[in-house]
CSV table of C-alpha atoms in Angstrom, one decimal:
chain,number,residue,atom,x,y,z
Z,1,MET,CA,-32.8,38.8,12.2
Z,2,GLN,CA,-34.6,38.5,15.4
Z,3,GLN,CA,-38.2,39.8,15.8
Z,4,ARG,CA,-39.0,41.5,19.1
Z,5,TRP,CA,-42.1,43.0,20.5
Z,6,VAL,CA,-41.9,46.8,20.8
Z,7,TRP,CA,-45.3,48.3,20.3
Z,8,ASP,CA,-48.1,47.0,22.5
Z,9,PRO,CA,-51.7,46.5,21.2
Z,10,PHE,CA,-52.9,49.7,22.9
Z,11,ILE,CA,-50.2,51.8,21.1
Z,12,ARG,CA,-51.0,50.3,17.8
Z,13,LEU,CA,-54.8,50.7,18.2
Z,14,PHE,CA,-54.3,54.3,19.5
Z,15,HIS,CA,-52.0,55.1,16.5
Z,16,TRP,CA,-54.3,53.8,13.8
Z,17,SER,CA,-57.4,55.2,15.5
Z,18,LEU,CA,-55.8,58.6,15.6
Z,19,VAL,CA,-54.9,58.3,11.9
Z,20,THR,CA,-58.5,57.3,11.1
Z,21,GLY,CA,-60.0,60.2,13.1
Z,22,ILE,CA,-57.7,62.8,11.6
Z,23,VAL,CA,-58.4,61.6,8.0
Z,24,LEU,CA,-62.1,61.7,8.7
Z,25,ASN,CA,-62.1,65.2,10.2
Z,26,SER,CA,-59.6,66.6,7.7
Z,27,PHE,CA,-60.9,65.1,4.4
Z,28,VAL,CA,-64.3,63.5,4.9
Z,29,LEU,CA,-66.5,65.2,7.5
Z,30,GLU,CA,-67.8,68.7,7.3
Z,31,GLU,CA,-66.4,71.2,9.8
Z,32,GLY,CA,-69.0,72.1,12.5
Z,33,GLU,CA,-71.2,69.1,11.8
Z,34,GLN,CA,-72.1,66.8,14.6
Z,35,ALA,CA,-70.0,63.9,13.2
Z,36,HIS,CA,-67.0,66.1,13.0
Z,37,ARG,CA,-67.4,67.1,16.6
Z,38,TRP,CA,-67.9,63.6,17.9
Z,39,VAL,CA,-64.7,62.4,16.0
Z,40,GLY,CA,-63.0,65.4,17.7
Z,41,TYR,CA,-64.2,64.3,21.1
Z,42,THR,CA,-63.1,60.8,20.3
Z,43,LEU,CA,-59.6,62.1,19.4
Z,44,ALA,CA,-59.4,64.1,22.6
Z,45,THR,CA,-60.3,60.9,24.6
Z,46,LEU,CA,-57.7,59.0,22.8
Z,47,ILE,CA,-55.1,61.6,23.6
Z,48,ALA,CA,-56.1,61.5,27.3
Z,49,LEU,CA,-55.8,57.7,27.3
Z,50,ARG,CA,-52.4,57.9,25.6
Z,51,VAL,CA,-51.2,60.4,28.3
Z,52,VAL,CA,-52.2,57.9,31.0
Z,53,TRP,CA,-50.6,55.1,29.1
Z,54,GLY,CA,-47.4,57.2,28.9
Z,55,PHE,CA,-47.1,56.7,32.6
Z,56,ILE,CA,-48.5,53.2,33.2
Z,57,GLY,CA,-48.1,51.4,29.9
Z,58,SER,CA,-45.5,49.0,28.5
Z,59,HIS,CA,-41.8,49.9,28.5
Z,60,HIS,CA,-41.6,51.6,25.1
Z,61,ALA,CA,-45.0,53.4,25.6
Z,62,ARG,CA,-43.8,55.2,28.7
Z,63,PHE,CA,-42.7,58.8,28.2
Z,64,LYS,CA,-39.6,58.3,30.3
Z,65,HIS,CA,-38.4,55.8,27.7
Z,66,PHE,CA,-38.8,57.9,24.6
Z,67,VAL,CA,-39.1,61.6,25.3
Z,68,PRO,CA,-35.6,62.9,24.7
Z,69,THR,CA,-33.8,65.6,26.6
Z,70,PRO,CA,-32.7,68.6,24.5
Z,71,ALA,CA,-29.1,67.2,24.7
Z,72,GLU,CA,-30.2,63.7,23.5
Z,73,PHE,CA,-32.1,65.3,20.6
Z,74,ARG,CA,-29.1,67.4,19.6
Z,75,ALA,CA,-26.7,64.4,19.9
Z,76,TYR,CA,-29.0,62.3,17.7
Z,77,MET,CA,-29.3,65.0,15.1
Z,78,ALA,CA,-25.5,65.4,15.1
Z,79,GLU,CA,-25.2,61.6,14.5
Z,80,LEU,CA,-27.5,61.9,11.5
Z,81,ARG,CA,-25.6,64.9,10.1
Z,82,GLN,CA,-22.4,62.8,10.3
Z,83,GLY,CA,-24.1,60.0,8.3
Z,84,ARG,CA,-24.6,57.6,11.2
Z,85,HIS,CA,-27.9,56.1,11.9
Z,86,PRO,CA,-28.0,54.7,15.5
Z,87,HIS,CA,-30.4,51.9,16.1
Z,88,TYR,CA,-33.1,52.4,18.8
Z,89,GLU,CA,-35.2,49.6,20.0
Z,90,GLY,CA,-38.1,52.0,20.5
Z,91,HIS,CA,-38.4,55.5,19.1
Z,92,ASN,CA,-35.3,57.5,18.3
Z,93,PRO,CA,-35.0,60.9,19.8
Z,94,ALA,CA,-36.5,62.7,16.8
Z,95,GLY,CA,-39.4,60.3,16.7
Z,96,GLY,CA,-40.0,60.8,20.4
Z,97,ALA,CA,-40.0,64.6,20.0
Z,98,MET,CA,-42.4,64.3,17.1
Z,99,ILE,CA,-44.8,62.2,19.2
Z,100,ILE,CA,-44.9,64.9,21.8
Z,101,VAL,CA,-45.5,67.6,19.2
Z,102,LEU,CA,-48.2,65.6,17.4
Z,103,LEU,CA,-50.0,64.7,20.7
Z,104,THR,CA,-49.9,68.4,21.8
Z,105,THR,CA,-51.2,69.6,18.5
Z,106,VAL,CA,-54.1,67.2,18.4
Z,107,ALA,CA,-54.9,68.1,22.0
Z,108,LEU,CA,-54.9,71.8,21.1
Z,109,ILE,CA,-57.1,71.2,18.1
Z,110,ALA,CA,-59.6,69.4,20.2
Z,111,LEU,CA,-59.5,72.1,22.9
Z,112,THR,CA,-60.1,74.9,20.3
Z,113,GLY,CA,-62.8,72.9,18.7
Z,114,TRP,CA,-64.6,72.4,22.0
Z,115,MET,CA,-64.1,76.1,22.9
Z,116,GLN,CA,-66.0,77.0,19.7
Z,117,GLU,CA,-69.1,75.2,21.1
Z,118,THR,CA,-69.1,77.1,24.4
Z,119,ASP,CA,-71.1,80.2,25.0
Z,120,GLN,CA,-68.0,82.2,25.9
Z,121,PHE,CA,-66.1,81.4,22.7
Z,122,TRP,CA,-69.0,80.9,20.2
Z,123,GLY,CA,-68.1,82.8,17.0
Z,124,VAL,CA,-64.9,84.2,18.5
Z,125,GLU,CA,-62.6,84.7,15.5
Z,126,TRP,CA,-59.2,84.0,17.1
Z,127,VAL,CA,-60.5,80.6,18.4
Z,128,GLN,CA,-61.8,79.7,15.0
Z,129,ASN,CA,-58.5,80.8,13.3
Z,130,THR,CA,-56.4,79.0,15.9
Z,131,HIS,CA,-58.3,75.8,15.3
Z,132,ALA,CA,-57.9,76.1,11.5
Z,133,VAL,CA,-54.2,77.0,11.7
Z,134,LEU,CA,-53.5,74.1,14.1
Z,135,ALA,CA,-55.5,71.7,11.9
Z,136,ASN,CA,-53.5,72.7,8.8
Z,137,GLY,CA,-50.3,72.6,10.8
Z,138,LEU,CA,-51.1,69.1,11.9
Z,139,LEU,CA,-51.3,68.0,8.3
Z,140,ALA,CA,-47.9,69.5,7.7
Z,141,LEU,CA,-46.5,67.7,10.8
Z,142,ILE,CA,-48.0,64.4,9.6
Z,143,ALA,CA,-46.3,64.8,6.2
Z,144,VAL,CA,-43.0,65.4,8.0
Z,145,HIS,CA,-43.7,62.4,10.2
Z,146,VAL,CA,-44.5,60.0,7.3
Z,147,CYS,CA,-41.5,61.2,5.3
Z,148,ALA,CA,-39.2,60.7,8.3
Z,149,VAL,CA,-40.6,57.2,9.0
Z,150,LEU,CA,-40.0,56.2,5.3
Z,151,TRP,CA,-36.5,57.8,5.4
Z,152,ALA,CA,-35.6,56.1,8.7
Z,153,SER,CA,-37.0,52.7,7.4
Z,154,ARG,CA,-34.8,53.0,4.4
Z,155,LYS,CA,-31.7,54.1,6.3
Z,156,THR,CA,-32.0,51.5,9.1
Z,157,GLY,CA,-33.4,48.6,7.1
Z,158,GLU,CA,-36.4,48.3,9.4
Z,159,ASN,CA,-39.9,48.5,8.1
Z,160,LEU,CA,-41.3,50.9,10.7
Z,161,ILE,CA,-44.8,51.0,9.2
Z,162,LYS,CA,-45.0,47.2,9.4
Z,163,ALA,CA,-43.8,47.4,13.0
Z,164,MET,CA,-46.7,49.8,13.9
Z,165,ILE,CA,-49.0,47.2,12.4
Z,166,THR,CA,-47.5,44.0,13.9
Z,167,GLY,CA,-45.9,45.5,17.0
Z,168,LYS,CA,-42.6,43.8,16.2
Z,169,LYS,CA,-39.4,45.2,15.0
Z,170,SER,CA,-36.6,43.2,13.5
Z,171,GLY,CA,-33.0,43.4,14.4
Z,172,SER,CA,-30.8,42.4,17.2
Z,173,ARG,CA,-31.3,43.9,20.7
Z,174,GLU,CA,-27.5,44.0,21.0
Z,175,GLY,CA,-26.3,47.5,20.4
Z,176,ALA,CA,-29.8,48.9,20.4
Z,177,LEU,CA,-30.3,52.2,22.3
Z,178,ASP,CA,-33.4,52.8,24.3
């Protein structure tokens, strides 16, 4: 099988930096401590850079090449329900949708975390609760994401985790959807 470049270095560095920051803030650092806040600000910066990269980055990094329309998403899910697993050179529609949900969730967590540090929202319960619910929801979304990646890797025969490390996916470009 042919190896082809799909994920550029920025996307891979962004992905694994985001993973590292989420692990640190979820399981290692204490909430409210300075290190937790700085990791949160770093994650917010990463999200902002990713949004910019979604417009000016490499082919597969651009939003227009992976954010599905509702019709594309439904069609893809219908294919899966029928036992078919179409090959996509970049993200499949479910993966593209998950990226948008994950990016949005991390951005909202960063926003509510920052809000807690302002005079206007200091100690405001709904802000604290929203931050906590989003953070816990993010962990659930990540679990779904990881399970879906493992499942898709098994069904398509592509090691998607390796692809996010090396930037290369295996398989023929012929017949691949984009």
